[in-house]
Amino acid sequence: MASIRSRNKRLIVDFYYMGKRCRETTNLIDTPANRKKLESIILNMEAEIRLGIFNYAKYFPKSDKAAEMVALNDRKECINTNVPSFKQFATLWFSEKEIEWRDTYKRKIQEIIDMYLLPEFGTKAIHVIKKTDVLAFRSSLAKVTYGKANKHLSAARINSIMVPLGMILKEAAKRYKFDNPYYDIKALKQPKTDIQPLTLEEVWTFINGVREDYRHYYLVRFFTGMRTSEIDGLTWDNVDFNRREIVIKQALVKGKIVPPKTQESYRAIQMSPWVYEALKEQQEISYRRSDYVFCSHTGEPLDYNNVNKRIWHPTLKVLRLKKRNAYQTRHTAATLWLAAGESPEWIASQMGHSTTKMLFNTYSRYVPNMTRQDGSAFEALVNRSQITQACTDKETSK
């Protein structure tokens, strides 16, 4: 049974929990009224201990022993129920799933598990995790900051952290027959992708103003819509001058050649005359030096962070073009193709999209500004119809 002691005029609770003696100093001054108050609290504590629902951290949140006792309780729960801890099951789940993933995705999931999920849920028996725990964890992610500017995690980043948590809990719930605590938790709403394509005039301004040894690189980016990882990983064996095609079947991610982002990303991009000429000229420069179409002076593939810092952003600044990220070259290709009236199905295939839905959702709002139609095509159609009808009526009245 717990007892009350006093030290330095502060009341202390002396009790046993999980076979260990615990002595916790309270904020209560040693007075008869506070002793009576503490006796009531102790009665609740002892009842919860007997029922197996005692939460050490709830009663003593600042205690050095709180984390230790929570971990002990979690291990006891795992032993008594023969259900693994979150860490044990997450390790098993990862070992079973990794065969389905490419290396970059495996690293991403492992990083999320190690950095975010295990510190929060690691020692808990997986079946005792409640929906309230999951929602509280997600709320805590919104308070995380990073970098010198102390930026908060974006909704997209929080969603990406929550995805493996949901997958782990769903699989565990099926195997150990408990209600999935992730059920019915929706992803956070994400703001639409910030699209800032360049106009055709701005494209040529950039190409003509960029450093000469990067002119071909950016011309190909602007007129093919290739992702950064695709153009940086492009090798000469995937450039077919006879068919005038660039074959996308690999990408460069964190210095390693990996498969493309999605199944639809495997594709053949048609070379426009400008792209064909640029690649022909580039062949004279780098073909004998490297397997990579665009490479450093040592023949190594380009480091996109270095290129962005040394070439992309300084060039925008010197040419007084609006600041934007280099991925806008891909968005620019899509909007220029749409503005030119190319088939949406063809554009989707060139971009590596499975359908035209993403194409219209992402880019269509920019087309009127570039074509300067803004509904005038429909107006012209109606006007032509009215003129034709008027001529018909006139002929009829004769």
Coordinates of C-alpha atoms in Angstrom, one line a residue:
M1 CA 0.0 0.0 0.0
A2 CA 1.2 3.5 -0.8
S3 CA 2.3 5.8 2.0
I4 CA 2.8 9.5 2.3
R5 CA 6.1 11.0 3.4
S6 CA 7.5 14.5 3.7
R7 CA 10.8 16.0 2.6
N8 CA 11.7 19.7 2.6
K9 CA 8.1 20.4 3.5
R10 CA 6.9 18.7 0.2
L11 CA 4.7 15.6 0.2
I12 CA 6.2 12.4 -1.3
V13 CA 4.2 9.4 -2.5
D14 CA 6.0 6.1 -1.7
F15 CA 4.5 3.1 -3.5
Y16 CA 5.3 -0.1 -5.5
Y17 CA 4.6 -0.5 -9.2
M18 CA 5.6 -3.3 -11.6
G19 CA 7.7 -4.8 -8.7
K20 CA 9.7 -1.6 -8.2
R21 CA 9.7 0.8 -5.4
C22 CA 8.8 4.3 -6.5
R23 CA 9.1 7.6 -4.6
E24 CA 7.7 10.7 -6.3
T25 CA 7.9 14.2 -4.9
T26 CA 4.7 16.2 -5.4
N27 CA 4.1 20.0 -5.6
L28 CA 2.0 19.8 -2.5
I29 CA 3.2 21.5 0.7
D30 CA 2.9 19.3 3.8
T31 CA -0.4 20.5 5.3
P32 CA -3.3 18.4 6.7
A33 CA -5.5 19.6 3.8
N34 CA -3.0 18.5 1.2
R35 CA -2.4 15.2 2.9
K36 CA -6.1 14.5 2.7
K37 CA -6.1 15.5 -1.0
L38 CA -3.1 13.2 -1.7
E39 CA -4.8 10.3 0.1
S40 CA -7.7 10.6 -2.4
I41 CA -5.3 10.6 -5.3
I42 CA -3.5 7.6 -4.0
L43 CA -6.8 5.6 -3.7
N44 CA -7.4 6.3 -7.4
M45 CA -3.8 5.2 -8.2
E46 CA -4.1 2.0 -6.3
A47 CA -7.4 1.1 -8.0
E48 CA -6.0 1.7 -11.4
I49 CA -2.9 -0.4 -10.6
R50 CA -5.1 -3.3 -9.6
L51 CA -7.2 -3.0 -12.8
G52 CA -4.0 -2.8 -14.9
I53 CA -4.9 0.7 -16.3
F54 CA -2.5 2.8 -14.3
N55 CA -0.7 5.4 -16.4
Y56 CA 2.5 6.4 -14.6
A57 CA 3.2 9.4 -16.9
K58 CA -0.3 10.8 -16.3
Y59 CA 0.2 11.1 -12.5
F60 CA 3.9 12.0 -12.7
P61 CA 4.6 13.5 -16.1
K62 CA 7.9 15.1 -15.1
S63 CA 9.3 12.0 -13.4
D64 CA 12.6 10.5 -14.6
K65 CA 11.0 7.1 -14.1
A66 CA 7.9 7.8 -16.2
A67 CA 9.4 6.6 -19.5
E68 CA 11.0 3.5 -17.8
M69 CA 7.7 2.5 -16.2
V70 CA 5.7 3.0 -19.4
A71 CA 8.2 0.8 -21.3
L72 CA 8.0 -1.9 -18.5
N73 CA 4.2 -1.8 -18.7
D74 CA 4.3 -2.1 -22.5
R75 CA 6.6 -5.1 -22.3
K76 CA 4.4 -6.7 -19.7
E77 CA 1.4 -6.2 -22.0
C78 CA 3.2 -7.8 -24.8
I79 CA 4.1 -10.9 -22.7
N80 CA 0.7 -11.3 -21.1
T81 CA -1.2 -11.1 -24.4
N82 CA 1.4 -12.7 -26.7
V83 CA 1.1 -9.7 -29.0
P84 CA 4.2 -8.0 -30.3
S85 CA 5.3 -4.5 -29.6
F86 CA 4.9 -1.9 -32.3
K87 CA 8.7 -2.1 -32.9
Q88 CA 8.7 -5.9 -33.2
F89 CA 5.8 -5.9 -35.6
A90 CA 7.1 -2.9 -37.7
T91 CA 10.4 -4.8 -38.1
L92 CA 8.6 -7.9 -39.3
W93 CA 6.3 -5.9 -41.6
F94 CA 9.2 -4.1 -43.2
S95 CA 11.1 -7.3 -43.8
E96 CA 8.0 -8.7 -45.6
K97 CA 7.3 -5.7 -47.7
E98 CA 10.7 -4.5 -48.7
I99 CA 10.9 -7.0 -51.6
E100 CA 8.1 -5.0 -53.3
W101 CA 9.9 -1.7 -53.1
R102 CA 12.8 -0.1 -54.9
D103 CA 15.8 1.0 -52.8
T104 CA 14.9 4.7 -52.6
Y105 CA 11.4 3.9 -51.3
K106 CA 12.8 1.4 -48.8
R107 CA 15.2 4.1 -47.4
K108 CA 12.3 6.5 -47.2
I109 CA 10.1 4.1 -45.2
Q110 CA 12.9 3.0 -42.9
E111 CA 13.8 6.6 -42.2
I112 CA 10.1 7.4 -41.2
I113 CA 9.9 4.3 -39.0
D114 CA 13.2 5.1 -37.2
M115 CA 12.8 8.9 -36.9
Y116 CA 9.1 9.3 -36.2
L117 CA 7.2 6.0 -35.5
L118 CA 9.5 4.1 -33.1
P119 CA 10.1 7.0 -30.7
E120 CA 6.3 7.4 -30.4
F121 CA 5.0 3.8 -30.4
G122 CA 8.1 1.6 -30.3
T123 CA 7.6 -0.2 -26.9
K124 CA 3.8 -0.2 -26.9
A125 CA 1.9 -3.5 -27.5
I126 CA 0.6 -2.9 -30.9
H127 CA -3.0 -3.8 -30.0
V128 CA -3.3 -1.2 -27.3
I129 CA -2.7 1.7 -29.7
K130 CA -5.9 3.7 -29.9
K131 CA -7.3 6.1 -32.5
T132 CA -6.8 8.9 -30.0
D133 CA -3.0 8.0 -29.9
V134 CA -2.8 8.1 -33.6
L135 CA -4.5 11.5 -33.9
A136 CA -2.4 12.9 -31.0
F137 CA 0.7 11.8 -32.9
R138 CA -0.4 13.5 -36.1
S139 CA -1.1 16.7 -34.2
S140 CA 2.3 16.5 -32.6
L141 CA 3.9 16.3 -36.1
A142 CA 2.3 19.7 -37.0
K143 CA 4.4 21.2 -34.2
V144 CA 7.7 19.8 -35.5
T145 CA 10.1 22.4 -36.9
Y146 CA 13.2 22.1 -39.0
G147 CA 15.9 24.2 -40.7
K148 CA 17.3 27.6 -39.8
A149 CA 13.9 29.2 -40.6
N150 CA 12.1 26.8 -38.1
K151 CA 9.6 25.8 -40.8
H152 CA 6.8 23.4 -39.8
L153 CA 6.3 20.1 -41.6
S154 CA 4.0 20.5 -44.6
A155 CA 0.7 18.6 -44.9
A156 CA 2.3 16.5 -47.6
R157 CA 5.2 15.5 -45.4
I158 CA 2.9 14.7 -42.4
N159 CA 0.7 12.5 -44.8
S160 CA 3.8 10.7 -46.0
I161 CA 4.8 9.9 -42.4
M162 CA 1.3 8.7 -41.5
V163 CA 1.0 6.3 -44.6
P164 CA 3.4 3.6 -43.2
L165 CA 1.9 3.9 -39.8
G166 CA -1.6 3.2 -41.3
M167 CA -0.2 0.3 -43.3
I168 CA 1.5 -1.3 -40.2
L169 CA -1.6 -0.9 -38.0
K170 CA -3.9 -2.2 -40.7
E171 CA -1.9 -5.4 -41.2
A172 CA -1.4 -5.9 -37.4
A173 CA -5.2 -5.6 -36.8
K174 CA -5.9 -8.3 -39.4
R175 CA -3.3 -10.7 -37.9
Y176 CA -4.1 -10.2 -34.2
K177 CA -7.8 -9.6 -34.5
F178 CA -8.3 -6.1 -33.0
D179 CA -10.0 -3.0 -34.3
N180 CA -7.7 -1.0 -36.6
P181 CA -7.1 2.3 -34.8
Y182 CA -6.3 4.0 -38.2
Y183 CA -9.7 3.2 -39.7
D184 CA -11.5 6.2 -41.1
I185 CA -8.6 8.6 -40.5
K186 CA -8.4 10.8 -43.6
A187 CA -5.2 12.4 -45.0
L188 CA -4.7 16.0 -44.4
K189 CA -5.8 18.3 -47.2
Q190 CA -2.8 19.5 -49.2
P191 CA -2.6 22.8 -51.1
K192 CA -2.4 22.5 -54.8
T193 CA 1.0 22.2 -56.3
D194 CA 2.6 25.6 -56.9
I195 CA 2.8 25.7 -60.7
Q196 CA 4.9 28.6 -62.1
P197 CA 5.7 27.7 -65.7
L198 CA 7.7 30.1 -67.9
T199 CA 6.3 31.6 -71.0
L200 CA 7.8 30.7 -74.4
E201 CA 9.6 34.1 -74.4
E202 CA 11.0 33.5 -70.9
V203 CA 12.2 30.0 -72.0
W204 CA 14.3 31.4 -74.9
T205 CA 15.5 34.2 -72.6
F206 CA 16.8 31.7 -70.2
I207 CA 18.3 29.3 -72.8
N208 CA 20.1 32.2 -74.5
G209 CA 21.3 33.6 -71.2
V210 CA 22.4 30.5 -69.3
R211 CA 26.0 29.5 -69.2
E212 CA 27.0 28.0 -72.5
D213 CA 28.0 24.6 -71.1
Y214 CA 24.5 24.2 -69.6
R215 CA 22.5 25.5 -72.7
H216 CA 21.8 22.0 -74.1
Y217 CA 20.9 20.7 -70.7
Y218 CA 18.2 23.2 -70.1
L219 CA 16.9 23.2 -73.7
V220 CA 16.2 19.5 -73.4
R221 CA 14.6 20.0 -70.0
F222 CA 12.3 22.7 -71.2
F223 CA 11.2 20.9 -74.4
T224 CA 10.8 17.3 -73.2
G225 CA 9.3 17.7 -69.7
M226 CA 11.7 15.2 -68.2
R227 CA 12.0 15.0 -64.5
T228 CA 15.3 16.1 -62.9
S229 CA 16.1 12.5 -62.0
E230 CA 15.4 11.3 -65.5
I231 CA 17.5 13.8 -67.4
D232 CA 20.4 13.5 -64.8
G233 CA 20.3 9.7 -65.2
L234 CA 20.0 9.8 -69.0
T235 CA 22.7 7.7 -70.7
W236 CA 23.7 7.7 -74.4
D237 CA 22.4 4.1 -74.9
N238 CA 18.9 5.5 -74.3
V239 CA 19.1 8.2 -76.9
D240 CA 17.9 6.9 -80.3
F241 CA 18.8 9.4 -83.0
N242 CA 17.4 7.2 -85.8
R243 CA 13.9 7.1 -84.3
R244 CA 14.4 10.6 -82.8
E245 CA 13.4 9.3 -79.4
I246 CA 14.6 9.6 -75.8
V247 CA 13.9 6.3 -74.0
I248 CA 13.1 6.7 -70.3
K249 CA 13.8 3.5 -68.3
Q250 CA 16.0 4.7 -65.5
A251 CA 16.5 7.7 -63.1
L252 CA 19.3 9.0 -60.9
V253 CA 18.2 9.3 -57.3
K254 CA 20.8 10.2 -54.6
G255 CA 23.6 9.2 -56.8
K256 CA 22.2 5.8 -57.7
I257 CA 20.6 4.6 -61.0
V258 CA 17.1 3.3 -60.1
P259 CA 13.9 2.4 -62.1
P260 CA 11.6 5.3 -63.1
K261 CA 9.2 6.7 -60.6
T262 CA 6.1 4.8 -61.8
Q263 CA 5.2 2.1 -64.4
E264 CA 3.9 4.9 -66.6
S265 CA 7.2 6.7 -66.4
Y266 CA 8.7 4.0 -68.7
R267 CA 8.2 5.8 -72.0
A268 CA 9.7 7.1 -75.3
I269 CA 9.8 10.9 -75.6
Q270 CA 9.8 12.3 -79.1
M271 CA 12.6 14.7 -80.0
S272 CA 11.5 18.1 -81.4
P273 CA 14.0 19.6 -83.9
W274 CA 15.5 21.8 -81.2
V275 CA 16.0 18.8 -78.8
Y276 CA 17.5 16.7 -81.7
E277 CA 20.0 19.4 -82.6
A278 CA 20.9 20.1 -78.9
L279 CA 21.6 16.4 -78.3
K280 CA 23.6 16.0 -81.5
E281 CA 25.8 18.9 -80.4
Q282 CA 26.0 17.5 -76.8
Q283 CA 27.2 14.2 -78.3
E284 CA 30.3 15.9 -79.6
I285 CA 31.0 17.2 -76.1
S286 CA 30.4 14.3 -73.8
Y287 CA 30.0 11.1 -75.7
R288 CA 33.6 10.0 -75.4
R289 CA 33.9 11.4 -71.8
S290 CA 31.0 9.7 -70.1
D291 CA 28.1 7.3 -70.4
Y292 CA 25.9 10.1 -69.2
V293 CA 24.5 12.6 -71.7
F294 CA 25.0 15.5 -69.3
C295 CA 27.9 15.2 -66.9
S296 CA 30.5 17.0 -65.0
H297 CA 34.0 17.7 -66.4
T298 CA 35.1 14.5 -64.7
G299 CA 32.4 12.4 -66.5
E300 CA 30.3 11.9 -63.3
P301 CA 26.6 12.6 -63.4
L302 CA 25.4 16.0 -62.4
D303 CA 24.6 16.8 -58.8
Y304 CA 21.2 18.5 -59.1
N305 CA 21.6 20.4 -55.8
N306 CA 24.9 21.8 -57.0
V307 CA 23.4 22.7 -60.4
N308 CA 20.4 24.4 -58.9
K309 CA 22.7 26.5 -56.6
R310 CA 25.3 27.4 -59.1
I311 CA 23.4 27.6 -62.4
W312 CA 19.6 27.6 -62.2
H313 CA 18.9 30.2 -59.5
P314 CA 21.8 32.6 -60.4
T315 CA 20.6 32.6 -64.0
L316 CA 17.1 33.5 -63.1
K317 CA 18.4 36.3 -60.9
V318 CA 20.7 37.7 -63.6
L319 CA 18.0 37.6 -66.3
R320 CA 15.5 39.1 -63.8
L321 CA 13.1 36.2 -64.2
K322 CA 10.8 35.2 -61.3
K323 CA 12.3 33.0 -58.7
R324 CA 11.0 29.4 -59.0
N325 CA 12.3 25.8 -58.6
A326 CA 13.9 23.9 -61.5
Y327 CA 11.0 21.4 -61.6
Q328 CA 9.1 24.2 -63.4
T329 CA 10.9 23.2 -66.6
R330 CA 8.6 20.1 -66.6
H331 CA 5.5 22.2 -65.9
T332 CA 6.6 24.6 -68.7
A333 CA 6.8 21.8 -71.3
A334 CA 3.3 20.7 -70.4
T335 CA 1.7 24.1 -70.6
L336 CA 3.5 24.9 -73.9
W337 CA 2.3 21.7 -75.5
L338 CA -1.3 22.4 -74.3
A339 CA -1.1 26.0 -75.6
A340 CA 0.1 24.7 -79.0
G341 CA -3.0 22.5 -79.2
E342 CA -1.2 19.1 -78.9
S343 CA -3.4 16.1 -78.1
P344 CA -3.8 15.7 -74.3
E345 CA -3.4 11.9 -74.7
W346 CA 0.0 12.5 -76.5
I347 CA 1.1 15.0 -73.8
A348 CA 0.2 12.6 -71.0
S349 CA 2.3 9.9 -72.6
Q350 CA 5.2 12.2 -73.1
M351 CA 5.0 13.3 -69.4
G352 CA 4.6 9.8 -68.1
H353 CA 1.1 10.2 -66.8
S354 CA -1.4 7.2 -66.9
T355 CA -4.4 9.4 -67.8
T356 CA -5.1 13.0 -68.9
K357 CA -6.9 13.7 -65.6
M358 CA -3.7 15.0 -63.8
L359 CA -2.8 17.0 -66.9
F360 CA -6.1 19.0 -66.9
N361 CA -6.2 19.3 -63.1
T362 CA -2.7 20.7 -62.9
Y363 CA -2.1 22.7 -66.1
S364 CA -5.3 23.6 -67.9
R365 CA -5.8 26.9 -66.0
Y366 CA -2.6 28.3 -67.6
V367 CA -3.6 27.6 -71.2
P368 CA -6.0 30.6 -71.6
N369 CA -3.3 33.1 -70.5
M370 CA -0.9 31.7 -73.0
T371 CA -3.2 31.4 -76.0
R372 CA -5.1 34.6 -75.1
Q373 CA -8.4 32.8 -75.9
D374 CA -10.3 33.1 -72.6
G375 CA -13.5 31.9 -74.2
S376 CA -13.1 33.8 -77.5
A377 CA -13.0 30.6 -79.5
F378 CA -16.5 29.8 -78.3
E379 CA -17.6 33.3 -79.0
A380 CA -16.3 33.1 -82.5
L381 CA -18.1 29.8 -83.0
V382 CA -21.4 31.4 -81.9
N383 CA -20.8 34.5 -84.0
R384 CA -20.2 32.3 -87.1
S385 CA -23.4 30.4 -86.4
Q386 CA -25.4 33.6 -86.1
I387 CA -24.0 34.9 -89.4
T388 CA -24.8 31.6 -91.1
Q389 CA -28.3 31.7 -89.7
A390 CA -28.8 35.3 -90.8
C391 CA -27.7 34.5 -94.3
T392 CA -30.1 31.5 -94.4
D393 CA -33.0 33.6 -93.2
K394 CA -32.2 36.3 -95.8
E395 CA -32.2 33.7 -98.6
T396 CA -35.5 32.2 -97.4
S397 CA -37.2 35.6 -97.3
K398 CA -36.5 36.3 -100.9

